[in-house]
CSV table of C-alpha atoms in Angstrom, one decimal:
chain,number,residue,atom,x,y,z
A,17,UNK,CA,0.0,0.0,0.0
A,18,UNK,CA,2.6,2.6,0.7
A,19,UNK,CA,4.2,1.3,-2.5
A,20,UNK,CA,1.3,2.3,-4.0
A,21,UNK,CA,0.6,5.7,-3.1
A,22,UNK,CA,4.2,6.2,-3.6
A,23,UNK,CA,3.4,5.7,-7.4
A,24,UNK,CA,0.2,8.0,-7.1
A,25,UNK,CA,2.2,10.5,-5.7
A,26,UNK,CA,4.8,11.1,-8.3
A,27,UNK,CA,5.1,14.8,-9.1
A,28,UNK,CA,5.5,13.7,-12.8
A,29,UNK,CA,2.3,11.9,-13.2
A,30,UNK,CA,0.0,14.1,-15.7
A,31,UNK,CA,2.6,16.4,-16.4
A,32,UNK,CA,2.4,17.2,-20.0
A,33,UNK,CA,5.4,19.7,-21.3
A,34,UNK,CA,8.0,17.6,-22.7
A,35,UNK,CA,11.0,20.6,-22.1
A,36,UNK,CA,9.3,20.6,-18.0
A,37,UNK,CA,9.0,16.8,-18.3
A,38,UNK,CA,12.9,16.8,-19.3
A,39,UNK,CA,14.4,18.9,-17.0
A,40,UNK,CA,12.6,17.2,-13.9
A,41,UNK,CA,12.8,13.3,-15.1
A,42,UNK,CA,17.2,14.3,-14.9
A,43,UNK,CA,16.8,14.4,-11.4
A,44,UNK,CA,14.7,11.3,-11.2
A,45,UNK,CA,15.8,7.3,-11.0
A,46,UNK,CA,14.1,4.6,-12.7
A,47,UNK,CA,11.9,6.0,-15.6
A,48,UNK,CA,7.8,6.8,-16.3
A,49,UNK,CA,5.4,5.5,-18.4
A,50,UNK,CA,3.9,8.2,-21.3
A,51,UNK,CA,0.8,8.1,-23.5
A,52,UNK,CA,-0.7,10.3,-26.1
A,53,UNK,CA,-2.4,13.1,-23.7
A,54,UNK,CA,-5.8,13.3,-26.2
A,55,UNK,CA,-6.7,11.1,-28.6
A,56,UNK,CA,-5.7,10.5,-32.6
A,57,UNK,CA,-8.4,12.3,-33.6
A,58,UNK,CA,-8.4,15.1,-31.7
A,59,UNK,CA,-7.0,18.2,-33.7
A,60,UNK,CA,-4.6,18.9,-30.5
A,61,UNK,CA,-2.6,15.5,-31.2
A,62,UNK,CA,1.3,15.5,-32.1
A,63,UNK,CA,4.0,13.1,-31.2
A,64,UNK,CA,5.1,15.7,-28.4
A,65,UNK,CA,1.9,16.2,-26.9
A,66,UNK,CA,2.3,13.3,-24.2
A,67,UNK,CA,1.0,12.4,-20.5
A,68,UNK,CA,3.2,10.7,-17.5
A,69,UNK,CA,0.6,8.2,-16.2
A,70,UNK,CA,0.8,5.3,-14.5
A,71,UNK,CA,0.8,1.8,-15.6
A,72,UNK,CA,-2.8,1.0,-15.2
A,73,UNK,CA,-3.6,3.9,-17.8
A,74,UNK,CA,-0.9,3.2,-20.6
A,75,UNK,CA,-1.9,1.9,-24.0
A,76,UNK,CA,-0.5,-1.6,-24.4
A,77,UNK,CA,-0.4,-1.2,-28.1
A,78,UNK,CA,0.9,2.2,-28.2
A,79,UNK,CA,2.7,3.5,-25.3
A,80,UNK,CA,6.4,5.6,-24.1
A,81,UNK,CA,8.7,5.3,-21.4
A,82,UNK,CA,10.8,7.8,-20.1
A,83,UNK,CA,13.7,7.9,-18.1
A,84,UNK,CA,17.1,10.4,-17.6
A,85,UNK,CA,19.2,8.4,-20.4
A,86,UNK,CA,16.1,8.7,-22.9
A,87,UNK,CA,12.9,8.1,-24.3
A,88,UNK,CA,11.4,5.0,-25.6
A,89,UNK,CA,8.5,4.2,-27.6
A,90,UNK,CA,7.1,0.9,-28.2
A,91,UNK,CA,4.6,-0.1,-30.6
A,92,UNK,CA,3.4,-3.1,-32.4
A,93,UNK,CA,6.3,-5.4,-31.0
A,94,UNK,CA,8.5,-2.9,-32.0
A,95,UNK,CA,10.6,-0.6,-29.9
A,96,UNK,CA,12.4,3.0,-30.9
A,97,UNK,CA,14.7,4.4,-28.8
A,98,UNK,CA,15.8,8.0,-28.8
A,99,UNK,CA,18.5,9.5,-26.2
A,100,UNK,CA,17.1,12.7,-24.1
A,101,UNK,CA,19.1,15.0,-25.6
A,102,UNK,CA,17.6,14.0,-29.5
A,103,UNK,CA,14.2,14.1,-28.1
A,104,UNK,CA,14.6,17.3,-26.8
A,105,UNK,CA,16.2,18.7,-29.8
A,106,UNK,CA,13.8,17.3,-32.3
A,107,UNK,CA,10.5,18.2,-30.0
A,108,UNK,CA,12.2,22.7,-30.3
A,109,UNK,CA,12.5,21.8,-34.0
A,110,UNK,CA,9.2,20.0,-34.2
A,111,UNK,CA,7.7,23.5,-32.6
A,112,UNK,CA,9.6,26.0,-35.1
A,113,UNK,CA,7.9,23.7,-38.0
A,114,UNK,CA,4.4,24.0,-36.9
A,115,UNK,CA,4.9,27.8,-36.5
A,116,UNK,CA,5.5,27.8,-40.4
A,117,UNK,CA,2.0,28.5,-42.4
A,118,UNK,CA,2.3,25.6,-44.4
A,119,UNK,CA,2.1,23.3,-41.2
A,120,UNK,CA,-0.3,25.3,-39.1
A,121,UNK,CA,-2.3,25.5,-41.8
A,122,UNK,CA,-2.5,22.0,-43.0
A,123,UNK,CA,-5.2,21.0,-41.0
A,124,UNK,CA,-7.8,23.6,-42.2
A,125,UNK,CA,-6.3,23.0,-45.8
A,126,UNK,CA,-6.9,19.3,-45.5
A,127,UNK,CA,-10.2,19.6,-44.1
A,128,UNK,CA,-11.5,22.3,-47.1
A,129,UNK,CA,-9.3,19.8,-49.9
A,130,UNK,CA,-11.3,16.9,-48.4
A,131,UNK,CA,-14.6,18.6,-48.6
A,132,UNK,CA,-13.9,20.5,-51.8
A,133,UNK,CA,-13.2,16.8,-53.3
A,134,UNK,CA,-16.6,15.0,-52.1
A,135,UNK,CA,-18.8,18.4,-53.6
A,136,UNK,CA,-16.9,18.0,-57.4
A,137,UNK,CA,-17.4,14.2,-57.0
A,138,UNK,CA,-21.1,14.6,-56.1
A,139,UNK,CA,-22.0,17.3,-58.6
A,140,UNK,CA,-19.5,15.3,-61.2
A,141,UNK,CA,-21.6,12.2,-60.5
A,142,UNK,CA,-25.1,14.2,-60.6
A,143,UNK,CA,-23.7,15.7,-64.0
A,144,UNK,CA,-23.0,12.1,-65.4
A,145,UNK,CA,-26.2,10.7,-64.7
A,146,UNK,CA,-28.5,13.7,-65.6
A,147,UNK,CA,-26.3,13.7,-69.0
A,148,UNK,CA,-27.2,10.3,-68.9
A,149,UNK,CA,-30.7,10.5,-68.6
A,150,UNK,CA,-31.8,13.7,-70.4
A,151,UNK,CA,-29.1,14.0,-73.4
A,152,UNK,CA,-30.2,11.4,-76.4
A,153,UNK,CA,-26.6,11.7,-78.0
A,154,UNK,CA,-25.5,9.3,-75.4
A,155,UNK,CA,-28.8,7.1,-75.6
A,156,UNK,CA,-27.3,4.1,-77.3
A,157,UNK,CA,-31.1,4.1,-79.3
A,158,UNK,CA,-31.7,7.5,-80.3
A,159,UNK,CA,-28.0,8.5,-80.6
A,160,UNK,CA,-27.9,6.3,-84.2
A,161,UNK,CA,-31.2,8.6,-85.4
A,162,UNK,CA,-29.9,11.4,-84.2
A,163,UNK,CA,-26.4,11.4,-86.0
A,164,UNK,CA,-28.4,10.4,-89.4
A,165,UNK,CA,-31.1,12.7,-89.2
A,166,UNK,CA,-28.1,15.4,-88.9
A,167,UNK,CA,-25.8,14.1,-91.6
A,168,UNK,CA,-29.3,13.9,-93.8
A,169,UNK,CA,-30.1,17.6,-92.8
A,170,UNK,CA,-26.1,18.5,-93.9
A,171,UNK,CA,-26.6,17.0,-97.2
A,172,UNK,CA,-29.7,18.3,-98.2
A,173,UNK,CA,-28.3,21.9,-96.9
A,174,UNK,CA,-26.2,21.9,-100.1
A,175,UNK,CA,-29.3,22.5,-102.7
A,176,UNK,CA,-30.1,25.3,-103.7
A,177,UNK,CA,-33.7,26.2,-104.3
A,178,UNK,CA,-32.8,28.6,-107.5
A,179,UNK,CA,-31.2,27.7,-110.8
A,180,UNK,CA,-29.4,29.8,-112.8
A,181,UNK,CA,-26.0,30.3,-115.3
A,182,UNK,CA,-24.4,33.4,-114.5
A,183,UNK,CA,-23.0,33.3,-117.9
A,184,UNK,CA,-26.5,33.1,-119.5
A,185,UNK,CA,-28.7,35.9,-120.2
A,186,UNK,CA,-32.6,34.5,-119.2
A,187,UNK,CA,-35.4,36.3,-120.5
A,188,UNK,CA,-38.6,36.0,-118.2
A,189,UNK,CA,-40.0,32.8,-119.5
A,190,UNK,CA,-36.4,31.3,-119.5
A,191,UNK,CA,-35.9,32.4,-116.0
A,192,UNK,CA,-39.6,30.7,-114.8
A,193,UNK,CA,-39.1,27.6,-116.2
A,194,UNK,CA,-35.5,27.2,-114.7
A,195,UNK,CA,-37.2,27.8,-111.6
A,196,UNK,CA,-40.3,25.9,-111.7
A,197,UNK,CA,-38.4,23.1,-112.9
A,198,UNK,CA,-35.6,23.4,-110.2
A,199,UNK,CA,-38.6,24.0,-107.6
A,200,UNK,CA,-40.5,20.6,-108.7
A,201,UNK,CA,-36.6,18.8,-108.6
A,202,UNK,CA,-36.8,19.9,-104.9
A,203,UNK,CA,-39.7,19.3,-103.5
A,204,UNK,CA,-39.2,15.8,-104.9
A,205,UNK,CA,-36.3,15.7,-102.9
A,206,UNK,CA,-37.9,17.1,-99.9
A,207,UNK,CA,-40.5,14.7,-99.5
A,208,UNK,CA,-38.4,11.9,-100.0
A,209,UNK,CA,-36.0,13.5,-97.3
A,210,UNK,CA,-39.0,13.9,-94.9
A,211,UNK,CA,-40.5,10.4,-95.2
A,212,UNK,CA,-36.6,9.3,-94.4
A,213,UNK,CA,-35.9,10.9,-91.3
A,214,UNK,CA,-39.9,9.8,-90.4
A,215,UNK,CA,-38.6,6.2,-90.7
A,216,UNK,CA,-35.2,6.7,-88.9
A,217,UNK,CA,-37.0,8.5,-85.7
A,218,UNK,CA,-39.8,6.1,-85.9
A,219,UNK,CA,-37.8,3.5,-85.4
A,220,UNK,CA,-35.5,4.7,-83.1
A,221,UNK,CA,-38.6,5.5,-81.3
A,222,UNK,CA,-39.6,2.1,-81.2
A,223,UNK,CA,-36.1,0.5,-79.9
A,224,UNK,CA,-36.0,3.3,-77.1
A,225,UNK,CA,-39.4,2.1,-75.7
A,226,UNK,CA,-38.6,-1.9,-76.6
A,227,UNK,CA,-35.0,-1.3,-74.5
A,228,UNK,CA,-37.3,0.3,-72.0
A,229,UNK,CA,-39.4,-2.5,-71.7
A,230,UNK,CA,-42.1,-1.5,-73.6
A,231,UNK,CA,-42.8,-3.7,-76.4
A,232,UNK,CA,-44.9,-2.0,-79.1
A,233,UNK,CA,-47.0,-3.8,-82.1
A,234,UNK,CA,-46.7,-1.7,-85.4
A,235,UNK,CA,-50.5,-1.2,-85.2
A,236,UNK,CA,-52.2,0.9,-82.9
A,237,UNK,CA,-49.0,2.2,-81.7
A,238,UNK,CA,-48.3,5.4,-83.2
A,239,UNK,CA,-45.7,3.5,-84.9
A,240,UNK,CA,-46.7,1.9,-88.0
A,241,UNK,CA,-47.1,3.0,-91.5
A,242,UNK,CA,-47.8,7.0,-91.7
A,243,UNK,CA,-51.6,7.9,-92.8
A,244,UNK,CA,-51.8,9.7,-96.0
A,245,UNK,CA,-55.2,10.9,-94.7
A,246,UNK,CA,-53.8,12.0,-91.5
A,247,UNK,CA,-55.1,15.7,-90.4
A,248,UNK,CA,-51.7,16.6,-89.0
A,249,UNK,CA,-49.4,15.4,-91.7
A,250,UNK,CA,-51.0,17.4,-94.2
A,251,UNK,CA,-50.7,20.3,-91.9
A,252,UNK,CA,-47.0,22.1,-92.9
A,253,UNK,CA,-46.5,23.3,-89.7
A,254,UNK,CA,-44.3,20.7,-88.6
A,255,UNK,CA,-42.1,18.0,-90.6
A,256,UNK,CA,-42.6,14.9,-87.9
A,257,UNK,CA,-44.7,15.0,-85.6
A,258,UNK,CA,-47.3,12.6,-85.8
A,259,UNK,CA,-50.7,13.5,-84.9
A,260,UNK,CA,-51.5,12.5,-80.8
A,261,UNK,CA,-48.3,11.2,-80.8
A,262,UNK,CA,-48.2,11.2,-77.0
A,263,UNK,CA,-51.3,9.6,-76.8
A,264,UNK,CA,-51.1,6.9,-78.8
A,265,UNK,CA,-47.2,6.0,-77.9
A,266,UNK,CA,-48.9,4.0,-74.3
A,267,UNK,CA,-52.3,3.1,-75.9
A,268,UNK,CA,-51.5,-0.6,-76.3
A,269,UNK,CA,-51.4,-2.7,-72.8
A,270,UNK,CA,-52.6,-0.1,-71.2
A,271,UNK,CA,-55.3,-2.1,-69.1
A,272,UNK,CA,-52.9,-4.8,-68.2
A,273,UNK,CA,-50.5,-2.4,-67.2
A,274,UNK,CA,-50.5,-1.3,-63.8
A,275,UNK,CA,-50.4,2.5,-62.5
A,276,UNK,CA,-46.4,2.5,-61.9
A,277,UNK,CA,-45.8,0.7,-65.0
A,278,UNK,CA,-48.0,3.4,-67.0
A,279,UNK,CA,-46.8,6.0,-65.2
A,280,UNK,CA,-43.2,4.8,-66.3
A,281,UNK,CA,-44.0,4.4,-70.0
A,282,UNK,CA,-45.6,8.1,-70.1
A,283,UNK,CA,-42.6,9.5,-68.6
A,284,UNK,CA,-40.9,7.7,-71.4
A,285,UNK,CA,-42.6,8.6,-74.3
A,286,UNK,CA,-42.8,12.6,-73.0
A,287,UNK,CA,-38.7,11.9,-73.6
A,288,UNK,CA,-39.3,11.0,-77.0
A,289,UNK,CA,-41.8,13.9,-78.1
A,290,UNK,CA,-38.8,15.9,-76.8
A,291,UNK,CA,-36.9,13.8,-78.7
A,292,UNK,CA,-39.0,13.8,-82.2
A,293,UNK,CA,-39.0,17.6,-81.3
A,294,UNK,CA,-35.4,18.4,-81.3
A,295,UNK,CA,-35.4,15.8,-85.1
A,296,UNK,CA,-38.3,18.8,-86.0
A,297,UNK,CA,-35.8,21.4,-85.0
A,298,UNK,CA,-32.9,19.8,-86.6
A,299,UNK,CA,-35.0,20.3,-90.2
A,300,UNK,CA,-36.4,23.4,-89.5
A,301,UNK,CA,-33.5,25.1,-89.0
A,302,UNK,CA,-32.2,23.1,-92.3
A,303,UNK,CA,-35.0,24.5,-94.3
A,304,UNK,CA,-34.2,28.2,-93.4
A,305,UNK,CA,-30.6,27.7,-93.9
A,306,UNK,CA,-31.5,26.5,-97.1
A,307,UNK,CA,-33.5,29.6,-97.7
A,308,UNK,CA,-31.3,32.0,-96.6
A,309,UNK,CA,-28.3,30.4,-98.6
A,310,UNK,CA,-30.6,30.3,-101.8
A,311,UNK,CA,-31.7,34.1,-101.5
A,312,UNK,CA,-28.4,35.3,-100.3
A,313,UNK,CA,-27.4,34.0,-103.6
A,314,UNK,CA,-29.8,34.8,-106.2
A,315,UNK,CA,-29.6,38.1,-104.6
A,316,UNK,CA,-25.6,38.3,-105.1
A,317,UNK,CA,-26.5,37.7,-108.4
A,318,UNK,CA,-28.8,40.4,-109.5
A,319,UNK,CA,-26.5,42.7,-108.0
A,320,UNK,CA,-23.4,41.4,-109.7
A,321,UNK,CA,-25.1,41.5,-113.2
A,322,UNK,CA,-27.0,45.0,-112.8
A,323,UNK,CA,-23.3,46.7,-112.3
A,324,UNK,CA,-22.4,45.2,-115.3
A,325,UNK,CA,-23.4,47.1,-119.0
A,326,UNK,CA,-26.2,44.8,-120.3
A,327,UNK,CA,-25.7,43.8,-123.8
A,328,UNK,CA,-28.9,41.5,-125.1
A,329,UNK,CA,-27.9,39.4,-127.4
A,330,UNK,CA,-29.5,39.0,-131.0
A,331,UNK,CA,-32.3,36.6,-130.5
A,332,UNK,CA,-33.8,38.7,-127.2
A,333,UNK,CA,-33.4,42.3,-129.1
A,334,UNK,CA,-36.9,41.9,-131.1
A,335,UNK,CA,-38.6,40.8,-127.6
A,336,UNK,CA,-37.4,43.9,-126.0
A,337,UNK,CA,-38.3,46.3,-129.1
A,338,UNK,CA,-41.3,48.4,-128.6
């Protein structure tokens, strides 16, 4: 018992400055046992920041002892020695580092670069799956219909909806049958265009709903054969879109179906009305490029020819005779 409250009443036990710590353990025999004063985690931890305890209270996996020759540290069945003097010297160096701002700042750094890493990753992965979800260029169905209907839409950008020879003089007759005949050439061309890219989206249509577990018959769908009697294909307000499309896309199975599952397949086919309507877009914007391109040059070419001194030639000069 007096043993005991010998140990309890070491002056050294729960001292915590290692400099205080060194000065006082010179004077002492036999040596102390030291353990980390707070724990890994805490943002106070270093391998200075130490507590004389006794050996009830050490760490057996992790634990110092101290004595007047030097300091000892034994961990996982291995054990580091280091003389007084070197502890000493390397705890004062240990405190000039920390003082720098690239140490005393490393925590706070760490803790924002940590933090700033998980937000990118989340938003990168949010972006990645809403891409995913909402952009039809990565659809492995609609991607296919999309790159032809634009490749259609850049070849049928090079036609021009006037004919003409700039070396050749037209009278007005001349002129309007180059231009009916070039207009019937194109609207030949046209059509056969539209009823292409009508196939393409239908079908891609088709696969997107099939892949999405929505198996569609060709009739009754929305899907089969277009109508030549259909109210809103002879309307020329838009070059695709068939008539009730969104209606008729989750017609079939409907009854068997239940509320999720139909719920599921309207949320689908809304994404391929969008989808029908961006192909709409796509020609739209074709057909006024077109335009533009055509007028832009017929236009150059009035004005190139009216600078120039107009000689008619033989055959035109009884037709412009009084």
């Amino acid at each position: 018992k007096d043993f005991a409250d010998k140990i309890y009443d070491d002056p050294l036990i729960g001292l915590t400055d290692p400099l205080e710590l060194v000065t006082k353990i010179k004077d002492q025999v036999g040596f102390r046992y030291m353990t980390a004063a707070v724990p890994h985690c805490s943002i106070d931890y270093h391998p200075y920041n130490l507590q004389v305890v006794v050996h009830e209270n050490i760490d057996p996996i992790d634990y110092y002892t101290i004595s007047a020759t030097g300091v000892t540290r034994l961990r996982d069945d291995e054990t580091e020695y280091t003389t007084l003097g070197s502890w000493e010297k390397e705890y004062r160096d240990y405190q000039i580092l920390i003082k720098i701002k690239t140490f005393s700042n490393f925590r706070m750094w760490k803790a924002f670069a940590v933090w700033r890493k998980n937000v990118r990753t989340k938003k990168i992965s949010q972006c990645k799956n809403d891409l995913s979800e909402n952009l039809f260029i990565v659809n492995d169905s609609l991607r296919p219909a999309l790159i032809s209907v634009r490749d259609m839409c850049y070849r049928i950008g090079d036609m021009n909806l006037c004919r003409f020879d700039k070396d050749h003089t037209y009278h007005l007759k001349q002129f309007q049958d180059a231009q009916m005949s070039q207009l019937n050439e194109v609207t030949d061309r046209l059509a056969e265009f539209r009823e292409l890219v009508k196939e393409v989206v239908r079908r891609a249509c088709a696969n997107a709903l099939f892949e999405a577990g929505f198996p569609l018959e060709e009739s009754g769908s929305g899907f089969g054969s277009p109508d030549p009697d259909d109210e809103f294909q002879r309307d020329g307000t838009s070059v695709l879109m068939l008539n009730q499309f969104e209606m008729q896309m989750y017609v079939e199975q409907q009854e068997k179906a239940t509320y999720t599952e139909q719920a599921s397949k309207r949320a689908h086919c809304r994404r391929l009305t969008s989808f029908i309507r961006l192909a709409d877009y796509l020609i739209v914007h074709t057909m006024h490029t077109l335009a533009v391109n055509s007028v832009s040059m017929l236009l150059s070419y009035l004005v190139t020819h009216s600078k120039c001194n107009f000689i008619p030639d033989s055959a035109l000069i009884p037709l412009l005779s009084p």
